[in-house]
XYZ file of C-alpha atoms in Angstrom:
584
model
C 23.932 -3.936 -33.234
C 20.945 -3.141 -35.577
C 18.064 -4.080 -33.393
C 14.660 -3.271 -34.353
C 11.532 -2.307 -31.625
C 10.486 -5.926 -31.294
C 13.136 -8.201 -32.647
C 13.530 -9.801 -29.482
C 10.600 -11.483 -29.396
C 10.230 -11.682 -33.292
C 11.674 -15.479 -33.532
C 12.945 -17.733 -31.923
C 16.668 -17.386 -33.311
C 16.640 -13.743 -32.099
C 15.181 -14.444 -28.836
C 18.677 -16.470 -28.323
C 20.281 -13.930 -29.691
C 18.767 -11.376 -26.856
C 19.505 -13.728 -24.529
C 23.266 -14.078 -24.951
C 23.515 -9.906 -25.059
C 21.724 -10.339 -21.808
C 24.754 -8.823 -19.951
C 25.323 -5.553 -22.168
C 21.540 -5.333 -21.588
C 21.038 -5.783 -18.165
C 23.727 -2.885 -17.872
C 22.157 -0.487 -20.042
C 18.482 -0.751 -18.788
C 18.479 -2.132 -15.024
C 19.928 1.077 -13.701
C 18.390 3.491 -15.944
C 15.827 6.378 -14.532
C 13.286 8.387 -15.933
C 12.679 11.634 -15.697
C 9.550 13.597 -14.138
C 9.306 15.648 -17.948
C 9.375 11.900 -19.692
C 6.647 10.315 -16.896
C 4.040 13.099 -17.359
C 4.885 14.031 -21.359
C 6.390 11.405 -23.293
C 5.732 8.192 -21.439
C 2.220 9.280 -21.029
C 1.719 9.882 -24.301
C 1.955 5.930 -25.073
C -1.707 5.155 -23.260
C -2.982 7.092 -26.275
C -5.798 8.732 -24.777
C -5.601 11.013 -21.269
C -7.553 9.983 -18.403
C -9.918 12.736 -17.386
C -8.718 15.336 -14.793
C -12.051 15.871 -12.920
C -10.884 14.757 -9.066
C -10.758 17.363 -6.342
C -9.654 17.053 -2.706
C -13.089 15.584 -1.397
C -13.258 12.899 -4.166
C -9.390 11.509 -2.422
C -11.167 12.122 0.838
C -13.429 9.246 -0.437
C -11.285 7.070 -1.989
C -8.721 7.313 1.005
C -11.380 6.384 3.027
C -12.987 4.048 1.170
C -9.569 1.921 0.348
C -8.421 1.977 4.185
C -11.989 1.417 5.846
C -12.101 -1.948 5.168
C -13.380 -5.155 7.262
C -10.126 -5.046 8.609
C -10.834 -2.956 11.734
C -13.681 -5.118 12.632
C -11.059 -8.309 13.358
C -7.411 -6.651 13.855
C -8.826 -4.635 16.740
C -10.047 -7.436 18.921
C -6.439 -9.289 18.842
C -4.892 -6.055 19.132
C -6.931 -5.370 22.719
C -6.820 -8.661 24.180
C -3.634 -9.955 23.394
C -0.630 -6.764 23.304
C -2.530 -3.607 23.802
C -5.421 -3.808 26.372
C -7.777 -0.665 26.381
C -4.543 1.352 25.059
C -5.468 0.057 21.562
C -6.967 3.530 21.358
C -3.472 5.042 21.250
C -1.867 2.348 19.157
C -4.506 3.321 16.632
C -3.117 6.585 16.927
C 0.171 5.737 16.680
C -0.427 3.358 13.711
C -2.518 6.520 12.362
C 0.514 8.725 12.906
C 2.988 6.366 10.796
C 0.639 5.810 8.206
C 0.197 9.840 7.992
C 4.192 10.211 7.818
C 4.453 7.597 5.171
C 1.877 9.661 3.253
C 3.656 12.599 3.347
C 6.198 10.652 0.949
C 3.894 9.931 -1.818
C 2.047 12.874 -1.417
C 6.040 14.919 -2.239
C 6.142 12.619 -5.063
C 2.224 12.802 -6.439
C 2.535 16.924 -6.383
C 5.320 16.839 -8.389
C 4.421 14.112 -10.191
C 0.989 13.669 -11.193
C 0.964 9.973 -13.015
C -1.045 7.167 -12.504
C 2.401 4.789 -11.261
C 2.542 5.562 -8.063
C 5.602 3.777 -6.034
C 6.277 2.368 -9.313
C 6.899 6.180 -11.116
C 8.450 7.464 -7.976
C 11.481 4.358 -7.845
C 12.143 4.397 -11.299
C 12.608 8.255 -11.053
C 14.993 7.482 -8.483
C 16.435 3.855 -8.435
C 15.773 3.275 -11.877
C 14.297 0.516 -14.011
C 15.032 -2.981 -12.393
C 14.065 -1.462 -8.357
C 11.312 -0.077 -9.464
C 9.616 -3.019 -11.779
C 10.977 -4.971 -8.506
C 8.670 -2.581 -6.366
C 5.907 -2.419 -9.084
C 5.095 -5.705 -9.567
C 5.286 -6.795 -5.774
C 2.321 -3.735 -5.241
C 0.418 -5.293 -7.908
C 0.669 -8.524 -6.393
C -0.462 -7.773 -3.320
C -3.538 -6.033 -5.039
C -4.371 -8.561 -6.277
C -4.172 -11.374 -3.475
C -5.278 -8.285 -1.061
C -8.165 -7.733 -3.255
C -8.855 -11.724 -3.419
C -9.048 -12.088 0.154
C -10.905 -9.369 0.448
C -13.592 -10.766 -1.777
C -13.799 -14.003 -0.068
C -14.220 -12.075 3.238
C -17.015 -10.400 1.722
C -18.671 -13.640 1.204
C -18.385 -14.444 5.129
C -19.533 -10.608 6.189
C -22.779 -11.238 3.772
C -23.689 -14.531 5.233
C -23.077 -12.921 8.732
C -25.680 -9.901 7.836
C -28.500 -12.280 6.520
C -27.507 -15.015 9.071
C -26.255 -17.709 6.827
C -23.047 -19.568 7.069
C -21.025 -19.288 4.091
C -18.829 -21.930 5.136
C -21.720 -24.272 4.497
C -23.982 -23.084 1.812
C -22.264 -20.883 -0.046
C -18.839 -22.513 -0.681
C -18.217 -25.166 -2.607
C -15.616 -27.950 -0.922
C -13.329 -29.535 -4.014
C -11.932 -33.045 -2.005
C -9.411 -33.456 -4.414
C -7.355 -30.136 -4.127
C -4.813 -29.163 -1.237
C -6.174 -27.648 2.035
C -6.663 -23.826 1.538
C -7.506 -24.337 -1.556
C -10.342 -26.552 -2.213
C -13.059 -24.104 -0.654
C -14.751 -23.240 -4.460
C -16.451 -19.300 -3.475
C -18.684 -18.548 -6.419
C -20.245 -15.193 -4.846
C -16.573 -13.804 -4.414
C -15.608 -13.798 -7.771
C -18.927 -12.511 -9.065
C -18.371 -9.440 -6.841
C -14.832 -9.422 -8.821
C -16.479 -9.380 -12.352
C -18.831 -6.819 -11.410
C -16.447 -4.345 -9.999
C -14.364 -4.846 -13.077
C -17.352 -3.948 -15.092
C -17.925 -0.729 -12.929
C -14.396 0.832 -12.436
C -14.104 0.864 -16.869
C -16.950 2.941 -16.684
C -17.266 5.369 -13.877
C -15.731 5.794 -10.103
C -19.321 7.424 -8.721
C -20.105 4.362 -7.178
C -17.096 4.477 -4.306
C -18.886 7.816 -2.818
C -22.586 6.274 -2.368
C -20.431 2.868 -0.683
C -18.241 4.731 1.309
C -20.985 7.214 2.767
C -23.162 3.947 3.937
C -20.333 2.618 5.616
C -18.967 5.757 7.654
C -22.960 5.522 8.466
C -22.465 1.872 9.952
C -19.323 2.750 11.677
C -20.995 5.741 13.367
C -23.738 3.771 14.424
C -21.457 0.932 16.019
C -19.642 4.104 17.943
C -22.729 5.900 19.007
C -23.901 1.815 20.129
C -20.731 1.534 22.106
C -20.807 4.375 24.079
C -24.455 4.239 24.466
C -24.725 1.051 25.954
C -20.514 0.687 26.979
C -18.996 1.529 30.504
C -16.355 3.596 31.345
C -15.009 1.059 34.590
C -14.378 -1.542 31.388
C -11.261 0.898 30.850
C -9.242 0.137 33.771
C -11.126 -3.199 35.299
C -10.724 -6.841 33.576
C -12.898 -9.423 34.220
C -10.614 -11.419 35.940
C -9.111 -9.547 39.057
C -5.751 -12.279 37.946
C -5.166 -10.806 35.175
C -2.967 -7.143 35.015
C -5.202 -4.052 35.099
C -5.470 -0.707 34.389
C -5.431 1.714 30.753
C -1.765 0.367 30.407
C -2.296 -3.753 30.795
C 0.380 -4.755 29.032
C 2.746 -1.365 29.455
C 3.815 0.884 26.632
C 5.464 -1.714 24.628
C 1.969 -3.530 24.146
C 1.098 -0.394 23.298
C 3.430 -0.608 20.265
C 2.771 -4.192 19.887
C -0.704 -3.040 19.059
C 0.235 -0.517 16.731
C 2.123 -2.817 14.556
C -0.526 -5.274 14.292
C -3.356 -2.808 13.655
C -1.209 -0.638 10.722
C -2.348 -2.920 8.434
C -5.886 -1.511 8.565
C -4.317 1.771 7.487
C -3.015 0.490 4.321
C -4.791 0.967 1.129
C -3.793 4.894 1.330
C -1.554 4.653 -1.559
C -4.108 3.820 -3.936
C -4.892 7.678 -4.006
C -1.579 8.620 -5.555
C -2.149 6.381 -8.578
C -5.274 8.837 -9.106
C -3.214 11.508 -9.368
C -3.214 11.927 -13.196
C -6.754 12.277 -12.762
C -6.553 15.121 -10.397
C -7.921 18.969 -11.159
C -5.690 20.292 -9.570
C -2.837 18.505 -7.708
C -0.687 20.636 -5.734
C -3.290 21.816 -3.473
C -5.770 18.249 -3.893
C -3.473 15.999 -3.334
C -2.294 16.744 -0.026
C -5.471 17.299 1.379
C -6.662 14.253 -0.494
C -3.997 11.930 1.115
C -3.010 13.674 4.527
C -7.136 14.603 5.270
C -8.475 10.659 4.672
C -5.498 9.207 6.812
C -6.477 11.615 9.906
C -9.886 11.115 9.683
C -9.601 7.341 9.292
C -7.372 7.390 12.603
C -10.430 9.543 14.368
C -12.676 6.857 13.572
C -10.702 4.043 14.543
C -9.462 5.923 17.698
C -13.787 6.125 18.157
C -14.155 2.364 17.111
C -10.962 0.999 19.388
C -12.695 3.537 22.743
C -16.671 1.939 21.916
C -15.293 -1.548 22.298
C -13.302 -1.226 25.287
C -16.068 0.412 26.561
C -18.287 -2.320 25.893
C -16.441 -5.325 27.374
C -13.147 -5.901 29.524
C -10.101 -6.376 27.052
C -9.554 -9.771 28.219
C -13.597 -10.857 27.584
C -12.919 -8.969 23.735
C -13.315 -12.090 21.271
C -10.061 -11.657 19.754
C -11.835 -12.978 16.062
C -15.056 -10.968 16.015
C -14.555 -8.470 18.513
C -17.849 -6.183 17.746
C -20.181 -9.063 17.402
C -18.781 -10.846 20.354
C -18.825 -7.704 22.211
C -22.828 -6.790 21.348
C -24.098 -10.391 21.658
C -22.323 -10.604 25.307
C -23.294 -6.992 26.753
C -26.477 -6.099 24.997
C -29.524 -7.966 25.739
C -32.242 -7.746 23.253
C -30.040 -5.966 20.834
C -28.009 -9.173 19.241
C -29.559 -8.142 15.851
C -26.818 -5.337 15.978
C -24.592 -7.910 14.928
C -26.096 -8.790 12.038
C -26.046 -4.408 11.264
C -22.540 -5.045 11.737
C -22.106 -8.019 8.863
C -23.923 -5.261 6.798
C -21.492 -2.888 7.282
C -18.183 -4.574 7.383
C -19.645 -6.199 3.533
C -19.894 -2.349 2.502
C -16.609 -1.694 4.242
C -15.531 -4.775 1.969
C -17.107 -3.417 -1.436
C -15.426 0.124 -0.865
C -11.794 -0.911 -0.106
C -12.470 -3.589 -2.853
C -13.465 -0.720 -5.341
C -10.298 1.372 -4.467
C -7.676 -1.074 -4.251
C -9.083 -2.347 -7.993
C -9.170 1.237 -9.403
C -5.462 1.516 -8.234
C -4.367 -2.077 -9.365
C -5.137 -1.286 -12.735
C -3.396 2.063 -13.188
C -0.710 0.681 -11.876
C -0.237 -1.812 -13.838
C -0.829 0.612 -16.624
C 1.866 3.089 -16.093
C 4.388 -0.146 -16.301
C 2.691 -1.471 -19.285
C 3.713 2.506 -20.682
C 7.471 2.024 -19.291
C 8.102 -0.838 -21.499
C 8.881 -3.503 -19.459
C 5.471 -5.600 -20.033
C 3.368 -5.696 -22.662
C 2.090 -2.044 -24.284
C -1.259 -3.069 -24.468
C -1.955 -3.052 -20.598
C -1.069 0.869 -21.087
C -3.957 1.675 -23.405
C -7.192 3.834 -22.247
C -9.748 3.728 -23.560
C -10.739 6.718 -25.554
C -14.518 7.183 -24.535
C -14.218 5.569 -21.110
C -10.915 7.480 -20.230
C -10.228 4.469 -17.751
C -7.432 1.773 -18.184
C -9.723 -1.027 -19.714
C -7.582 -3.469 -20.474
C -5.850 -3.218 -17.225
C -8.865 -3.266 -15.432
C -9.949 -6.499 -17.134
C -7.240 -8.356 -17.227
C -6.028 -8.043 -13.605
C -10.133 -8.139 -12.649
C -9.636 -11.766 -14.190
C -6.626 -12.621 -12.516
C -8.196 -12.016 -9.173
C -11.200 -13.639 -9.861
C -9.135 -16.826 -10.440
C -7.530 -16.787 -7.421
C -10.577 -15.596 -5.430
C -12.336 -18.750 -6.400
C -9.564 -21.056 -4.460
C -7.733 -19.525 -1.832
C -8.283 -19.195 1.744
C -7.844 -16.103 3.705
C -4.443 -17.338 6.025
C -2.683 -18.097 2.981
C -2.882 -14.573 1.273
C -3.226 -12.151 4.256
C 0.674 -11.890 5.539
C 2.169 -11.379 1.928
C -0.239 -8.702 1.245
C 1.239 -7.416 4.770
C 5.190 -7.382 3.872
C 4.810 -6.992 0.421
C 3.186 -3.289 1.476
C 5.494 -2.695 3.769
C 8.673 -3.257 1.403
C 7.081 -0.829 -1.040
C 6.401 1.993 1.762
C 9.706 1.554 3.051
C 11.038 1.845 -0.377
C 9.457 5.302 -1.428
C 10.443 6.740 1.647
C 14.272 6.001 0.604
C 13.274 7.664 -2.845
C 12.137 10.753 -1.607
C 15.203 11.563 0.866
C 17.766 9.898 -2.063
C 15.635 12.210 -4.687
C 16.120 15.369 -2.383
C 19.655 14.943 -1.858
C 20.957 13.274 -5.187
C 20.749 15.547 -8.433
C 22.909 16.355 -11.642
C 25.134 18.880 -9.531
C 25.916 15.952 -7.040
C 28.874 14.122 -8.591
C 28.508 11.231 -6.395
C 25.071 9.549 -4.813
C 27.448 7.414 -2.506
C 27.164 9.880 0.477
C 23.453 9.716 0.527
C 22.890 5.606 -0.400
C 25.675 5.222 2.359
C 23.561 7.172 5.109
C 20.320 5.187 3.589
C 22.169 1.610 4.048
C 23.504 2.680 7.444
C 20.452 4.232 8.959
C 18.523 0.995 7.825
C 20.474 -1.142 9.007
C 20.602 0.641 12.438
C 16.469 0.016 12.433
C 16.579 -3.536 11.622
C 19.225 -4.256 15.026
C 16.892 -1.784 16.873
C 13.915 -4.050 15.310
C 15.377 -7.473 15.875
C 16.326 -6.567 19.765
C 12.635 -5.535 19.908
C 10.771 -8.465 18.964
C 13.892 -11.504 19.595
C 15.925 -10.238 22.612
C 14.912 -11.962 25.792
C 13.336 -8.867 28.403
C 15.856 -7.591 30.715
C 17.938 -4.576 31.053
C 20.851 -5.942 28.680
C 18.020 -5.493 26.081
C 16.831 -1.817 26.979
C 20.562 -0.995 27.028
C 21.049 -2.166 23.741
C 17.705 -0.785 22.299
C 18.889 2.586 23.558
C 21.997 2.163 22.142
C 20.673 2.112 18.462
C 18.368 4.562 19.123
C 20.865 7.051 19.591
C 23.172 5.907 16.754
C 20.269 5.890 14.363
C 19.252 10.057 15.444
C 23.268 10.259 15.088
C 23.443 9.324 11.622
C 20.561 11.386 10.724
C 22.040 14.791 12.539
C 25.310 13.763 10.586
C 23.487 13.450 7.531
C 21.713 16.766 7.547
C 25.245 18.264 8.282
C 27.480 16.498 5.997
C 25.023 16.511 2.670
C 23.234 19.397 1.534
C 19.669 19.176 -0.184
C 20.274 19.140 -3.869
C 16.650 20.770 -4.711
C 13.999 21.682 -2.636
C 10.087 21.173 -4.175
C 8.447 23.995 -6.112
C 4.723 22.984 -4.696
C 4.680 20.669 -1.922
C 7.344 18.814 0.227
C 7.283 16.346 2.732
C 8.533 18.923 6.337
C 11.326 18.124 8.657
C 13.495 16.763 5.771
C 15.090 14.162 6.417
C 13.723 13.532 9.653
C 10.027 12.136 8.661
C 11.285 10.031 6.217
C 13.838 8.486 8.680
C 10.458 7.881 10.942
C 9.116 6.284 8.352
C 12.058 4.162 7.293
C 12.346 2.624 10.859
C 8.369 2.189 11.520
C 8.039 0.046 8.474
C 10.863 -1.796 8.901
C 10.018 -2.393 12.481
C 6.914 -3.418 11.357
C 8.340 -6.005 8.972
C 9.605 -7.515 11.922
C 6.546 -8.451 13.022
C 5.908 -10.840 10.203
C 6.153 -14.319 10.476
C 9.371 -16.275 8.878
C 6.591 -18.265 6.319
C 5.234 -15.174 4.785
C 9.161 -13.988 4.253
C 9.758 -17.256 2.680
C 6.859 -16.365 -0.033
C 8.158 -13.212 -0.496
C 11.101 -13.914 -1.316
C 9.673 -16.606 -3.675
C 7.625 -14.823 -5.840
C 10.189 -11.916 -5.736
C 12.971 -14.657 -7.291
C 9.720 -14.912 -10.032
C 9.522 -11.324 -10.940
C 13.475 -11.124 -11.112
C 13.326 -14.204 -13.609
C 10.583 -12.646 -15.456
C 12.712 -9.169 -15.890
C 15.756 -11.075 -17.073
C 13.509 -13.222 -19.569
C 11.341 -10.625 -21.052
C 11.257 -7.153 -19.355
C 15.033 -6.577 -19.860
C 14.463 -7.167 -23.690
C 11.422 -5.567 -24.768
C 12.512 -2.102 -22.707
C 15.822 -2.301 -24.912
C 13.761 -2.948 -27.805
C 11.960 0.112 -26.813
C 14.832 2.370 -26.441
C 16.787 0.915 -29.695
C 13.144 2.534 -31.175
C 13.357 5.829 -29.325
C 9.960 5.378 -27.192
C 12.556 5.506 -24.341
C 15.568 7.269 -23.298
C 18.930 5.821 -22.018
C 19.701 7.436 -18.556
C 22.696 9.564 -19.752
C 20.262 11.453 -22.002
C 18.146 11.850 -19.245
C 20.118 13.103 -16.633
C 20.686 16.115 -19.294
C 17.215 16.678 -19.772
C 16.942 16.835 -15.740
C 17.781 20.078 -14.992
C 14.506 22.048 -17.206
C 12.132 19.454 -15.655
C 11.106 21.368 -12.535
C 10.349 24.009 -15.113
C 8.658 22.273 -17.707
C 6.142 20.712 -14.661
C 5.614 23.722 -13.657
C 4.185 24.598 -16.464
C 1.925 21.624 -17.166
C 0.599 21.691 -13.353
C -0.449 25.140 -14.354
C -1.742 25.373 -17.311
């Protein structure tokens, strides 16, 4: 079939006609993989101009930071304390810190060796090919953008907070006529929208002066804590009824706590979509990513310890645990909670600013794969930013900023996140392990399907068995099958390649950890939110069988991409033509 770049979408009559080859099609593209020499070379090369390589290690620092750090801590914490963890919310912090850092390590393997601006989306298509990936891809950029939405809206609430107004009543707009959760009109939100679209086109500067102030208000709400805090609210609630102690609610609150407070750790990820922007990314990128997750974790380990300190866990206001916690122990000092509206609005603006820079290169990188439309691939020459991206997607939010309420966005953003962490960690064990000299990928997707599988039992004893010691029996029992399949693993299936610059340590074993933590995360999510997901992931299936499907053949029929048989060939001189690049 003569098919030129295009033709699919040149009439309707060949439209039809791409829609009855749909089959052939689906076969030929769904499955097919890139290669790292095509994602940094050829691929690339379809955004026209390069984006500037002028990041080093601190600049990640503050963008790591500055996506993570966001009002999140200041309302996550307080549930996390007074309902599962108790003054242990310190170490779920850590542990939530520690799973976050492992789940780094992942993209970090993939960023080194791959320095593009796709992120998760680059690293599954490398590995899992087309369909997974735009699957993964377009799910991230979704929860961008309804992340970045509610975000804006909670900016609005953090303002009025600061200059002691209530946004509620004379900032947002009530619309009678529209559904509940979505007839609050917030005007100020998507003005903060439009103007950080305006910024991140031209210039980046602006996320190190925001996130400076606001690791400047979080020290100053630690060094308040401790200041005025005691060391007796550690061990002694306020009500002698209620259990006491570091360990209220034992070691699985402890957990508990950590699964509902990893959700302020997310927004990492954003840094590996910088990557193409990177000076030099073998030794940047791993400080970059691994040195803003640790020091995050130190400052909410601080943050969780100055407002335990402050008030028993079961006084903490489980909504606005910092404010509560100032305007009930401090006397004469309630204006601190109006510092703390200031800084949570900066904490807003920063992990807006991030999350928007990585939205739009994103959704760039796809735009160069083929499967939407070019144009959200070009940069602009004098800019060297993703403009069109950046605008269109700044839009987009904006839209939805002006309608929705927070409850309705907040636990897709949550899954959505989760599903594309858990997915890169499968990419970077199935890319270790698979490679041209393996004749079959069956041994490895069969451990990767068992071991998950093992985790979601293990996860759905957790959180649905009734307590008793039927359940801890059980529990155990998975444990040790899931550290059985991975010791079989590691002795049945060698590692196909091992990375010339950076790898993730303990192969396969940190990836495993990170495979089970997110999915036993997911389990934490309510039923609703998996209802949604699975909605709008039916939508992004429909759209790849409708368009995506068709204008990636179109784009391989014109040469701009490979089919994966001609790529698998090319696979073998990749490591050496990277090597290369990263160097010169």
């Amino acid at each position: 079939m003569d098919i030129n770049h295009g033709s699919s979408f040149s009439s309707f009559k060949s439209y039809i006609n791409a829609l009855s080859d749909l089959p052939h099609r689906l076969g030929r593209r769904a499955g097919c993989v890139s290669t790292t020499f095509e994602e940094t070379n050829q691929i690339r090369s379809r955004s026209g101009a390069d984006m500037k390589r002028n990041l080093r290690w601190y600049d990640l620092i503050c963008f790591g930071i500055g996506g993570m750090v966001g009002a999140g801590v200041f309302v996550t914490s307080g549930t996390a304390s007074h309902d599962k963890a108790g003054p242990a919310v310190i170490l779920s912090y850590a542990i939530a810190g520690l799973c976050a850092l492992l789940s780094a390590f992942c993209y970090t393997e993939f960023a080194v060796h791959m320095p593009v601006a796709g992120g998760a989306f680059s690293y599954i298509r490398v590995t899992f090919g087309e369909f997974t990936a735009f699957l993964v891809g377009a799910n991230l950029v979704l929860d961008y953008v309804l992340s970045n939405a509610a975000a804006a809206r909670s900016f609005t609430t953090y303002f009025g907070i600061a200059i002691g107004v209530s946004a509620e009543s004379k900032w947002r707009i009530t619309v009678s006529f529209l559904p509940n959760g979505f007839n609050q009109i917030d005007i100020i939100a998507v003005l903060i929208i439009l103007i950080l679209t305006l910024i991140i086109c031209y210039s980046s500067v602006l996320n190190m002066i925001l996130t400076a102030v606001h690791i400047l208000f979080i020290l100053f709400v630690i060094m308040m804590g401790f200041w005025k805090g005691d060391m007796k609210n550690f061990t002694e609630p306020s009500d002698p009824k209620h259990p006491g102690g570091f360990f209220p609610f034992g070691a699985p609150g402890v957990f508990n706590g950590a699964a509902l407070v990893y959700v302020s750790y997310i927004g990492y990820d954003a840094v590996s979509t910088l990557a193409e922007e990177v000076k030099n990314p073998v030794t940047d990128i791993p400080i970059g990513v691994s040195g803003s997750v640790i020091l995050v974790t130190v400052l909410y380990c601080f943050m969780a310890a100055s407002m335990s300190m402050l008030l028993p866990y079961d006084l903490i206001d489980p909504n606005s645990p910092f404010t509560g916690a100032f305007d009930e122990n401090l006397d004469g000092f309630n204006w601190v909670s109006n510092v703390i509206g200031v800084g949570a609005s900066f904490g807003i603006l920063t992990s807006l600013l991030v999350a928007m820079l990585g939205q739009a290169r994103y959704i760039c990188v796809i735009g160069r794969s083929g499967v939407v439309p070019t144009w959200f691939a070009r940069v602009h020459a004098k800019t060297s930013t993703p403009v069109n991206a950046s605008v269109f997607l700044g839009i987009f939010t904006a839209i939805i900023a002006l309608f929705t309420e927070l409850d309705v966005l907040l636990n897709l953003v949550s899954i959505g996140t989760l599903f594309v962490f858990l997915m890169v960690s499968n990419a970077v064990i199935y890319r270790r392990y698979v490679s041209v000299e393996t004749m079959s990928p069956w041994p490895t997707l069969s451990f990767l399907l068992s071991f998950s599988l093992t985790c979601i039992m293990f996860t759905l004893l957790w959180w649905l068995g009734p307590p008793g010691k039927p359940k801890g029996y059980m529990v155990a029992s998975c444990f040790v099958v899931a550290v059985g399949l991975v010791k079989l693993f590691i002795h049945m299936v060698p590692q196909a390649r091992k990375p010339d610059f950076w790898g993730v340590p303990l192969m396969p074993w940190i990836p495993c950890i990170s495979i089970f933590l997110n999915i036993f995360l997911l389990g934490n999510i309510d039923a609703a939110s998996y209802v949604r997901f699975g909605f709008f992931s039916g939508i992004i299936v429909l759209v790849y069988v409708l368009y995506s499907v068709h204008s990636s053949f179109d784009a391989e029929e014109e040469g701009s991409l490979c089919q994966k048989s001609v790529e698998m060939v090319k696979e073998s001189i990749d490591i050496e033509d990277l090597t290369l690049k990263v160097q010169s």
